[in-house]
Coordinates of C-alpha atoms and ligand atoms in Angstrom, one line a residue:
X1 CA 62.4 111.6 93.3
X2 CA 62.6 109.2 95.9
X3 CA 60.3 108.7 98.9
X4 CA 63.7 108.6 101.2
X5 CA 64.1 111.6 103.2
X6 CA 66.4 111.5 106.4
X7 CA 69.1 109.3 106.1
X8 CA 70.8 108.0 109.6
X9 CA 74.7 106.6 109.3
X10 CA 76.0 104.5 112.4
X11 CA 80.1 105.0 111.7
X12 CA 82.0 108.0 110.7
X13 CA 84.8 106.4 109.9
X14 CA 86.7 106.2 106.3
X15 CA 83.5 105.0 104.3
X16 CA 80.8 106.7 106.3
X17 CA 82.6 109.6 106.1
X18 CA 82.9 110.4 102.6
X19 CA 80.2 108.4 101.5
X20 CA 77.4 110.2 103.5
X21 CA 79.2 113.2 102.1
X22 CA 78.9 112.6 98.8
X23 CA 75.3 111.3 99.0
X24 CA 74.6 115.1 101.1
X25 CA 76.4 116.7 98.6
X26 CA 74.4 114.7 95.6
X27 CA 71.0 114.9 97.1
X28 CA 70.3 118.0 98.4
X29 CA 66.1 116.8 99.8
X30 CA 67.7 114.8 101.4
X31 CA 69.1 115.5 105.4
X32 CA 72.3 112.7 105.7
X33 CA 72.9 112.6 110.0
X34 CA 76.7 110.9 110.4
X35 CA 76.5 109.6 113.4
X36 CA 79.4 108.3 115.4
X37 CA 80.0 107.2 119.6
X38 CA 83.5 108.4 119.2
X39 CA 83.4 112.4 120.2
X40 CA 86.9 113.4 119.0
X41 CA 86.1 111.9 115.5
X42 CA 82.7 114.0 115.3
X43 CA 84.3 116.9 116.8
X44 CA 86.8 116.3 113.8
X45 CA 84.4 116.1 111.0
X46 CA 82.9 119.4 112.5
X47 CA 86.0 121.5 112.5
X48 CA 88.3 122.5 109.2
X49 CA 90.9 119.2 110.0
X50 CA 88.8 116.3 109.3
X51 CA 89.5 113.1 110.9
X52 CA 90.3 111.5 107.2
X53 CA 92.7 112.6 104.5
X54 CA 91.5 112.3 101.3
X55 CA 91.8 114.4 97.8
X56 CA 89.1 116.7 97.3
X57 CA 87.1 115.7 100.5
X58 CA 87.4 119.1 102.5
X59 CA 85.1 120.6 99.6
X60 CA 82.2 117.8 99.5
X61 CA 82.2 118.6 102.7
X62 CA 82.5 122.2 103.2
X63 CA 79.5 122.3 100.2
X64 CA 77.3 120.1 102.6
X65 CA 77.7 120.5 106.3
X66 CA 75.4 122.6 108.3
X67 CA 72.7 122.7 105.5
X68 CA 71.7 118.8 105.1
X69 CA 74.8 117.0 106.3
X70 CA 75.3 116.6 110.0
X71 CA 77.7 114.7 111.7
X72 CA 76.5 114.0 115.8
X73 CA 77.0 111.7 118.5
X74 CA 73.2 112.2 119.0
X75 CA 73.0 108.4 117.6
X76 CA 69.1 107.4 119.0
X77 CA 67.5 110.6 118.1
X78 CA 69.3 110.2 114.0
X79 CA 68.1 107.1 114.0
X80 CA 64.6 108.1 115.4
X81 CA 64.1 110.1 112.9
X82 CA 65.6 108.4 109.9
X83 CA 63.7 106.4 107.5
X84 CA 67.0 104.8 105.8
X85 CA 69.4 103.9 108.0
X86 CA 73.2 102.9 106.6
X87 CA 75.6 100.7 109.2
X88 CA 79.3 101.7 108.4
X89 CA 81.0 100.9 111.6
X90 CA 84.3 98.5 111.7
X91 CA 84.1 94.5 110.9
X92 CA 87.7 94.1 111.9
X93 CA 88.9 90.6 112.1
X94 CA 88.5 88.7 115.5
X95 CA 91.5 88.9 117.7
X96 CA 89.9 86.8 120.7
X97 CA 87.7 83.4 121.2
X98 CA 86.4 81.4 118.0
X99 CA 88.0 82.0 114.8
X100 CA 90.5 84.2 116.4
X101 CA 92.8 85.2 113.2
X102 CA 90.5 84.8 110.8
X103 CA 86.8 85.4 111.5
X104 CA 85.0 88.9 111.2
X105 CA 84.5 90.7 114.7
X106 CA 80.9 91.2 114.5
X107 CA 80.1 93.5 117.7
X108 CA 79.9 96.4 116.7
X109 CA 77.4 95.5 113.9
X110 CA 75.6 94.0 117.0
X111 CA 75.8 96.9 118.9
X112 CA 74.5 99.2 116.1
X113 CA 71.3 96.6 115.3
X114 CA 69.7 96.7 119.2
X115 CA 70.9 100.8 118.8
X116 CA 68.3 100.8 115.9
X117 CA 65.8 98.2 117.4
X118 CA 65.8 100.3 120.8
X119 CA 65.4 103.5 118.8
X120 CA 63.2 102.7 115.7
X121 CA 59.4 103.9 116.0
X122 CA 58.2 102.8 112.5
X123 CA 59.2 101.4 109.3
X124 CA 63.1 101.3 109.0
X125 CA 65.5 100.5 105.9
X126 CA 68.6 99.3 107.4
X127 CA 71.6 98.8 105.1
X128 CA 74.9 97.3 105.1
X129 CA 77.3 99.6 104.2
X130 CA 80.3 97.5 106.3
X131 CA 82.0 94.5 104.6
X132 CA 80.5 91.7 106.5
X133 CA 80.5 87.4 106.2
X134 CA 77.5 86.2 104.0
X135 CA 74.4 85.8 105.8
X136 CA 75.1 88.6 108.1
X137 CA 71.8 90.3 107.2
X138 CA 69.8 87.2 108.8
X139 CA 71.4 88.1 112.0
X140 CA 70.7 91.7 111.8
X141 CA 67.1 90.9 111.2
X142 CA 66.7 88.5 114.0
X143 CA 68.4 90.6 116.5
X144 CA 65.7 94.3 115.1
X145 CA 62.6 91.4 115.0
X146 CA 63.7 90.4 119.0
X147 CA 63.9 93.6 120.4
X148 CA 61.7 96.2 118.8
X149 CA 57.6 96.1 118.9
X150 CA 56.9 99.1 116.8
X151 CA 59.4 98.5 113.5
X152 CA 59.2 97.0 110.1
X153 CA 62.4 96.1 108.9
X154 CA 63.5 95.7 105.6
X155 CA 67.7 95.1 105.5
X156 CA 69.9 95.2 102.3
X157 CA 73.3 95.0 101.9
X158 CA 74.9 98.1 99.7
X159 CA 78.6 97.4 100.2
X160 CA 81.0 100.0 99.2
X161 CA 83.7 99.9 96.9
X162 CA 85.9 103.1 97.4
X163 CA 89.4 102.9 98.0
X164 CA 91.2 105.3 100.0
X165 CA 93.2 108.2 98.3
X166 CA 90.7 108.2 95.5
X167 CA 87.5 108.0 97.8
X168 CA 86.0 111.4 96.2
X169 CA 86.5 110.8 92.6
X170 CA 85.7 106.5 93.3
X171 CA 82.1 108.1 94.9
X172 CA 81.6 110.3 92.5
X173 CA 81.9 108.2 89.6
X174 CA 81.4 104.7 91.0
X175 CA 82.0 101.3 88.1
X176 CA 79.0 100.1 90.2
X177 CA 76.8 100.4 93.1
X178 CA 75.9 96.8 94.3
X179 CA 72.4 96.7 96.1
X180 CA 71.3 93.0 97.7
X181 CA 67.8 93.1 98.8
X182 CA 65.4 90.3 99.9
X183 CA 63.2 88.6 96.9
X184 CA 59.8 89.8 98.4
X185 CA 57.5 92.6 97.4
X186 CA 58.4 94.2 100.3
X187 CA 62.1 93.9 99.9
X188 CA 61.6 95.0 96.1
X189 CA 60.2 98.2 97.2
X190 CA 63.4 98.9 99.5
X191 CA 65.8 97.8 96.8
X192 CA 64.0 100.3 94.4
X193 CA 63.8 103.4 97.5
X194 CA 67.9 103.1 97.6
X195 CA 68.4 102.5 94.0
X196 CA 66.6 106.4 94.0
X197 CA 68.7 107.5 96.3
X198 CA 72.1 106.7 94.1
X199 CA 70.2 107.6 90.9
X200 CA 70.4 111.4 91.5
X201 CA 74.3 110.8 90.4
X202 CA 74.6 107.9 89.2
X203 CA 73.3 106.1 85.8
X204 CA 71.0 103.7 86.3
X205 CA 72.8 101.0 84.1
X206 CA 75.3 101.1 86.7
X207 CA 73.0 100.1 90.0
X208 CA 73.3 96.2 89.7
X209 CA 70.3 94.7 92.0
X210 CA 70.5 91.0 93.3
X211 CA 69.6 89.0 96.1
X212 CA 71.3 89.6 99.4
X213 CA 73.7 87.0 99.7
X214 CA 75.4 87.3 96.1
X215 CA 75.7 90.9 97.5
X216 CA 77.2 90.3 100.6
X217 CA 79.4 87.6 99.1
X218 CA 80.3 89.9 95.8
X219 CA 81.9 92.5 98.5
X220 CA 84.7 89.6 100.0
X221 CA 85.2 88.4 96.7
X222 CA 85.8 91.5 95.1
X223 CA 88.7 92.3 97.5
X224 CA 90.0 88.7 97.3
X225 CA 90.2 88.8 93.8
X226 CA 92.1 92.5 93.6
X227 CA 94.5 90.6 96.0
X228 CA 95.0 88.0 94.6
X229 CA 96.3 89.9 91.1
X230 CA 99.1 91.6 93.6
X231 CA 99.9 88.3 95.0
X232 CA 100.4 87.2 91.5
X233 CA 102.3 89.6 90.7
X234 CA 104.6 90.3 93.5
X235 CA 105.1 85.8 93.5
X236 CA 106.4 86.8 89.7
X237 CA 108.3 89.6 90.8
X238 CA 110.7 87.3 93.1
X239 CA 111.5 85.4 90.1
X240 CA 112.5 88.3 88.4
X241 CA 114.6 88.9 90.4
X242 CA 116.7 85.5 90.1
X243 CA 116.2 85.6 86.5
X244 CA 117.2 88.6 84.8
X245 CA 113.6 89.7 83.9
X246 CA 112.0 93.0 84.8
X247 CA 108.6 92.3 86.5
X248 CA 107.4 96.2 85.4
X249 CA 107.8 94.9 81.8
X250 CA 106.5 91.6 82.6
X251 CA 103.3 93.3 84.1
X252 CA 103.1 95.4 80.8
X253 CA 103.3 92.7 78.7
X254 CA 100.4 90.6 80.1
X255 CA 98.2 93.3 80.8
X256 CA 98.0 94.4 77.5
X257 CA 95.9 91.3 77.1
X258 CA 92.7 91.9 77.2
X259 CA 91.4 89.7 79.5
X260 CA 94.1 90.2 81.5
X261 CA 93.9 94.0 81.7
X262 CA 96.6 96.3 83.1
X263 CA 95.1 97.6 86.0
X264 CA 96.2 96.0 90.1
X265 CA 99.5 94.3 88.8
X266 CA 102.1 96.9 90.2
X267 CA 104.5 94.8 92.3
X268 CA 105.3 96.0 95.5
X269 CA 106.7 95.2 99.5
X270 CA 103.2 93.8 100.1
X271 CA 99.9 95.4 99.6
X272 CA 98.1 96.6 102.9
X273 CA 95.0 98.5 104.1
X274 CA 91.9 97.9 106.5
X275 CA 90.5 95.5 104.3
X276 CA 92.0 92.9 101.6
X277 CA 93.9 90.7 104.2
X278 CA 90.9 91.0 106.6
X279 CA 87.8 90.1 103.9
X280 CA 90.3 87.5 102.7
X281 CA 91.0 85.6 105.8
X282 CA 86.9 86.2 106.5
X283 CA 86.2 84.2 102.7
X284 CA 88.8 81.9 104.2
X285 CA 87.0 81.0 107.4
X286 CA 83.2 81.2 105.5
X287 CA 85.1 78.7 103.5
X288 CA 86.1 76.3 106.2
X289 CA 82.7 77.2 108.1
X290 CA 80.9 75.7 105.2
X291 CA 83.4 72.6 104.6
X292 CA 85.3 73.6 102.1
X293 CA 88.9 73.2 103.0
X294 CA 90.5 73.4 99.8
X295 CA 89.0 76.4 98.8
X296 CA 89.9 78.0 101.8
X297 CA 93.3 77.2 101.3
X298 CA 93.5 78.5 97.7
X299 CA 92.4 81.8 99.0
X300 CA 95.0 82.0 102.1
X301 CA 97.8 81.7 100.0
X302 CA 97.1 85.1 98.8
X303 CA 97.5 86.5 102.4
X304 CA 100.9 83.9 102.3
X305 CA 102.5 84.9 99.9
X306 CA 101.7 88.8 100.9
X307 CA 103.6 87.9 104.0
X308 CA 106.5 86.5 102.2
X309 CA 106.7 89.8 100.0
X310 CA 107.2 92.0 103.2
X311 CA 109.8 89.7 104.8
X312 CA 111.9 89.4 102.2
X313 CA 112.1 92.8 101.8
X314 CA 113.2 93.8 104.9
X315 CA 115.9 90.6 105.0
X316 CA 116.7 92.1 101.3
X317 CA 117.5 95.0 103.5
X318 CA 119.7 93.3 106.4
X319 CA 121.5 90.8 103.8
X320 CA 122.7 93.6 101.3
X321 CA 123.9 95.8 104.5
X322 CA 126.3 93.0 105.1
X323 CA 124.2 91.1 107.3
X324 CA 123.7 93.6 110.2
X325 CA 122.0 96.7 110.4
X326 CA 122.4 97.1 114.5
X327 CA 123.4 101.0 115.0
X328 CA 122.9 101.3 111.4
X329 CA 120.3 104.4 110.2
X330 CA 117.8 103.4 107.9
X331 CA 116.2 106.3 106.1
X332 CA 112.4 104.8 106.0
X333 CA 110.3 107.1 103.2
X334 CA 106.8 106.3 103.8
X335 CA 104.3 104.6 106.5
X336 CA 101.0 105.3 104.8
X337 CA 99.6 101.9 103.6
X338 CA 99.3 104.1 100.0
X339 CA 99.9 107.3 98.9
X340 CA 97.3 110.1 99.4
X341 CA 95.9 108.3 102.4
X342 CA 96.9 108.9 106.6
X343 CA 95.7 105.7 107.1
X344 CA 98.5 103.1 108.3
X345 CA 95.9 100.2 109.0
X346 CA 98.5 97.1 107.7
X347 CA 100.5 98.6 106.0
X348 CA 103.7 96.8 104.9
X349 CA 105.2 99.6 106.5
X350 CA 104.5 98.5 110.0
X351 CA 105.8 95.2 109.4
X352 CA 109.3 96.5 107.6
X353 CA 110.0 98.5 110.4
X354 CA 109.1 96.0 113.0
X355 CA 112.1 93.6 111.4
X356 CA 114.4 96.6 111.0
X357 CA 114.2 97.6 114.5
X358 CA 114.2 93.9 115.7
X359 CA 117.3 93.6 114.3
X360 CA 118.8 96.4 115.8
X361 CA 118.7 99.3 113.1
X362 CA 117.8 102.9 114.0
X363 CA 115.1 104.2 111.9
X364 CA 114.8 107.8 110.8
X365 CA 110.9 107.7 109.0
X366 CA 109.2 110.6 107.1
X367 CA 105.9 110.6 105.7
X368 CA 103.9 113.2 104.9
X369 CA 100.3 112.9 106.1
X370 CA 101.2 110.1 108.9
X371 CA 100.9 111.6 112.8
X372 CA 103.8 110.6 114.8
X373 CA 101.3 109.2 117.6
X374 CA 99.6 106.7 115.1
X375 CA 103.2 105.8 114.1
X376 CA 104.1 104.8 117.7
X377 CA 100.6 103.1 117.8
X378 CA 101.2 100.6 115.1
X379 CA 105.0 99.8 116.4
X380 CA 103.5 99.3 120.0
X381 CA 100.7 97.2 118.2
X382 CA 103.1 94.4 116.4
X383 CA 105.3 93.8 120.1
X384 CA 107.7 97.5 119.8
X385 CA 107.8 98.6 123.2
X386 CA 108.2 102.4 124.2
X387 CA 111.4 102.2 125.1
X388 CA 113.1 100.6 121.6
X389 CA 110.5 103.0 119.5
X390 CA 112.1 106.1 122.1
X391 CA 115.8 104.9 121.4
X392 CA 115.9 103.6 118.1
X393 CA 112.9 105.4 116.4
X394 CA 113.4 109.1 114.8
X395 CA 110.7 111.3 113.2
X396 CA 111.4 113.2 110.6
X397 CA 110.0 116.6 108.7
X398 CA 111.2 116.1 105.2
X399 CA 112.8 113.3 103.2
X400 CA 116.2 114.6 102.9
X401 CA 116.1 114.7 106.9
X402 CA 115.4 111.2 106.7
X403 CA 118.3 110.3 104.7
X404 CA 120.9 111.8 106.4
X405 CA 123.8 109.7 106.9
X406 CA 121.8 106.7 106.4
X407 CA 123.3 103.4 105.5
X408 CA 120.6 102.4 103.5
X409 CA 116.8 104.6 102.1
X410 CA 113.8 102.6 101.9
X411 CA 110.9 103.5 99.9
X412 CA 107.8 101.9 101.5
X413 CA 105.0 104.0 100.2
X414 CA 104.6 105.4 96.5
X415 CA 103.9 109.4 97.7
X416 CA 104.7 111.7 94.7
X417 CA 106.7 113.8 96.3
X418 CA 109.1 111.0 96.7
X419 CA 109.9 110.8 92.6
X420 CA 111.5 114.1 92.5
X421 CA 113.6 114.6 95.3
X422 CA 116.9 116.4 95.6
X423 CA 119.2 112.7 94.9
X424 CA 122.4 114.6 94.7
X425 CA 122.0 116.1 98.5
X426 CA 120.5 113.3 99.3
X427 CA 123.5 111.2 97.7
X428 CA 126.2 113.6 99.2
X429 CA 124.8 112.8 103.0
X430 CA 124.5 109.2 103.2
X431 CA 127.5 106.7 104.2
X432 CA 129.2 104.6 101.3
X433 CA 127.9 102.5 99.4
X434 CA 124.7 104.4 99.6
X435 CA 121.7 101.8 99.3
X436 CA 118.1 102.0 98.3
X437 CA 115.6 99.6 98.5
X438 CA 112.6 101.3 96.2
X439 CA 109.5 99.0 97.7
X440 CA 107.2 100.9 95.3
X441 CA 109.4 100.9 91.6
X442 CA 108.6 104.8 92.0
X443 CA 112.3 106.4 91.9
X444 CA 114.7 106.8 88.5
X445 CA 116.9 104.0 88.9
X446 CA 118.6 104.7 86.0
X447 CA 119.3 107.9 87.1
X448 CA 120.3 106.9 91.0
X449 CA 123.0 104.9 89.7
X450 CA 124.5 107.2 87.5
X451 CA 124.7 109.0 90.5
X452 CA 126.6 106.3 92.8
X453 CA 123.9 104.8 94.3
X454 CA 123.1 100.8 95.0
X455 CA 120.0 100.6 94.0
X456 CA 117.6 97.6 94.7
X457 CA 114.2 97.4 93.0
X458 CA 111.4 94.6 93.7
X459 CA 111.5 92.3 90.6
X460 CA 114.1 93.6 89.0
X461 CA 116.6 91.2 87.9
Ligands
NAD501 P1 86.5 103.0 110.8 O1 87.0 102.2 111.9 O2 87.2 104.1 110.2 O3 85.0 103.6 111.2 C1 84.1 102.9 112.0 C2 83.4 103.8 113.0 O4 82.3 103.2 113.5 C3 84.3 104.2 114.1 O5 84.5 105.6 114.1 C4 83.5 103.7 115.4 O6 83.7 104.6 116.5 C5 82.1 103.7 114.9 N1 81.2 102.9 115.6 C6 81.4 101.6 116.1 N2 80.3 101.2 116.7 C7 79.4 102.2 116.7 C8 78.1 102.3 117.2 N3 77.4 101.4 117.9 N4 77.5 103.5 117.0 C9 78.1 104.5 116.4 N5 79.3 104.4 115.9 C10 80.0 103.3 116.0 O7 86.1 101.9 109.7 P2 86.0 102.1 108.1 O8 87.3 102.0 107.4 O9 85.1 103.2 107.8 O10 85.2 100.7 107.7 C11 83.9 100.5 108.0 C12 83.4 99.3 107.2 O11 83.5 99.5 105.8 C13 84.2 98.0 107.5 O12 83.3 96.9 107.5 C14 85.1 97.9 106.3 O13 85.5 96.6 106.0 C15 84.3 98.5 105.2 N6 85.0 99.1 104.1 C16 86.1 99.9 104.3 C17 86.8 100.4 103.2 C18 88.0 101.3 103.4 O14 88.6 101.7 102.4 N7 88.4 101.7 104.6 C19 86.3 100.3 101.9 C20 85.2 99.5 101.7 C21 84.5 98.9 102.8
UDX502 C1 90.6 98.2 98.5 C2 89.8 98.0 97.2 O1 90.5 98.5 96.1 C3 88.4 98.8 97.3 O2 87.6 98.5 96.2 C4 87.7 98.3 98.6 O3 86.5 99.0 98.8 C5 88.6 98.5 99.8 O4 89.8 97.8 99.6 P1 92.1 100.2 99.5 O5 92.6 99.1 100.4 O6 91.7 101.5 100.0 O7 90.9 99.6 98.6 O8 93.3 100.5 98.4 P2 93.9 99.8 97.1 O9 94.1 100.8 96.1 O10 93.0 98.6 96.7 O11 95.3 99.3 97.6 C6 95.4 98.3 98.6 C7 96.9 97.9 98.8 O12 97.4 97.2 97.6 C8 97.8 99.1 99.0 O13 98.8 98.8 99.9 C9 98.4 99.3 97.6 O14 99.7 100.0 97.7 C10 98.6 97.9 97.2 N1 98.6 97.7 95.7 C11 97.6 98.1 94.9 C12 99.8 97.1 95.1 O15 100.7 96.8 95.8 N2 99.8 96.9 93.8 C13 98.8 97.3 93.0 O16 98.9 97.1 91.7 C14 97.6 97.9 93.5

């Protein structure tokens, strides 16, 4: 049992989203409000298309929604009425002013705390839920102890772990839940009220408890560290590629050890997503902040060398078309930043296309969960203007469209459906020598070249 009973969630974006879901689902005492100021996104998460993809999500909801899962706009009355409070809204990195680049954007975390200090008429658990630079939680408390006269705040930081694509199964079965709390009796007792909450699902051995900083700082460094194994690998994979060695076997071979462990070393055009180059370049600034050049450094070679990966795949491109792709057509299978995800948010994707176009080539692009309006944001986003996306950028329905008398196929995101396509047709419709560039290792190369094609593989020598 636990004394918690209305939970308030400021975000309803791709973690408060399924996350309040699960906990709706998982709790049933307890009513889960998802509150959001964006009105197309609520309306979303109230109507059978929900704003996020993600396997086996429509169900948690559908199980939920109308009997103690809510999601509103109404964000001063859910928080009214809440006793725990979760803050899932966007820390994306700062594109303006000091530590432009590099440093969190804190605003809208500011803008939720004086929502809850305006709103709050007693005692208030506010949690972190968003990834945010260590020692955030001193600035949320100052700002609530400021402007409110009638609350008593206790904030912890609860960072979440999910990735996207496997969000439902991730919640469901968590390798942890990480609560920070402050060392008093008073932040004890909050610690303990949302260790209740997660202990209707999940085993108690699994809710680790510390103080609020190693918490906060645990949620950068988990990402930086996941990174920095695909930076590893995707550094070996380019000598692979001069040296006759095959970086899939390579990767196999070292994470049978142990302490290595298999897991995180697939080598790829780049990894991308809302969060590992944004929490990195945060650790690197926190790093500099707090005078510690050379650590920061160590950690922005990560984000380097993830660069590196992309561009040289797209000049791998131009360089094997004989050194122009202008007019060319350039199947492009993929945008998602993963498979099993819409989400684009920097995906290598983006960035491949960017250079393709740049240097003239016209794209034809299919991916299967990817709306052709986010598509044409993301181009627009990295300097493609209307006018080159209109001309030289094609949408297709299937795969096999795609392909059609392309020069070259590309392979930027490892969807399933992607394995098993028809390669003869596909073979058949192409221009001579038909190339593919397999950014993910996903297709039978064995088999593609049996069948005529050039096939180019990341780390394959
Ligand atoms: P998102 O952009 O999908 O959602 C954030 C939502 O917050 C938006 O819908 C926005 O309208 C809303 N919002 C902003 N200010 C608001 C306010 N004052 N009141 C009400 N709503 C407000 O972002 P996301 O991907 O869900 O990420 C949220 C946080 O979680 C980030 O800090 C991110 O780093 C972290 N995180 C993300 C992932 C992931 O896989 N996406 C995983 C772990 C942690
Ligand atoms: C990540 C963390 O995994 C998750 O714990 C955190 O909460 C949010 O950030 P996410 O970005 O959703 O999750 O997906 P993830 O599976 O980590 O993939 C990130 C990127 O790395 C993707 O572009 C993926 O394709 C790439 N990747 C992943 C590789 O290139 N190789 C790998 O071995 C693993």
């Amino acid at each position: 049992p636990t004394d918690v009973k209305r939970i308030c969630c400021i975000g309803a974006g791709y973690v408060g989203g399924p996350t309040m879901a699960m906990i709706a689902a998982k709790c049933p005492d307890i009513r889960v409000d998802v509150c959001d100021i964006n009105q197309p996104r609520i309306d979303a998460w109230n109507s059978d298309e929900l704003p996020v993809y993600e396997p086996g999500l429509d169900e948690v909801v559908a199980g939920a929604r109308g009997k103690n899962l809510f999601f509103t706009t109404a964000v001063e009355e859910s928080i009214a009425a809440a006793d725990l409070i979760f803050v899932s809204v966007g820390t994306p990195t700062k594109s303006y002013g000091i530590g432009a680049g590099r440093a969190a954007d804190l605003c809208y975390i500011e803008s939720a705390a004086r929502m809850i200090a305006e709103n709050a008429n007693g005692p208030k658990i506010i949690v972190e839920k968003s990834t945010i630079p260590v020692r955030t939680a001193e600035a949320i408390r100052t700002i609530l102890a400021a402007n409110s006269e009638n609350g008593q705040f206790q904030v912890l930081s609860n960072p979440e772990f999910l990735a996207e694509g496997t969000a439902v199964e991730d919640l469901e079965a968590p390798d942890r839940i990480l609560i920070g709390g402050e060392r008093t009796p008073e932040g004890d007792a909050a610690v303990e009220s949302l260790v209740r909450v997660y202990a209707n699902w999940v085993p108690r051995e699994r809710i680790l408890t510390t103080n609020l900083w190693s918490s906060e700082l645990s949620k950068l460094v988990a990402n930086a560290f996941l990174a920095q194994r695909i930076s590893s690998i995707n550094a070996i994979s380019a000598l692979c590629e001069e040296t006759g060695a095959d970086v899939d076997e390579v990767a196999r071979a070292i994470g049978s050890d142990s302490r290595i462990g298999p897991k995180f070393l697939k080598a790829s055009v780049g990894f991308g997503g809302s969060c590992f180059q944004k929490d990195i370049l945060n650790l690197v600034y926190l790093c500099d902040h707090f005078g510690l050049p050379e650590v920061a450094k160590y950690w922005n070679s990560v984000v380097t060398m993830n660069d590196w990966q992309k561009e040289r795949f797209s000049t791998r491109i131009v360089k094997t078309l004989f050194n122009t792709v202008r007019g060319k057509r350039i199947g492009v299978l993929g945008f998602a930043f993963k498979k099993d995800t819409n989400d684009t948010r920097e995906s290598a994707a983006i960035y491949v296309c960017r250079d393709l176009l740049l240097e003239g080539a016209n794209i034809a692009l299919y991916d299967p969960k990817v709306p052709v309006s986010t598509i044409r944001a993301d181009l627009n986003y990295v300097g493609i203007s209307d006018e080159v996306i209109d001309k030289q950028l094609t949408i297709c329905d299937s795969a096999v469209e795609a392909t059609k008398a392309a020069h070259g196929v590309a392979v930027l995101t490892e969807w399933d459906e992607f394995k098993t396509l028809d390669f003869d047709t596909i073979y058949d419709n192409m221009f001579k020598p038909a190339f593919v560039f397999d950014g993910r290792n996903i297709l039978p190369h064995d088999e593609l070249r049996a069948k005529g094609f050039e096939v180019y593989a990341i780390g394959k020598g």
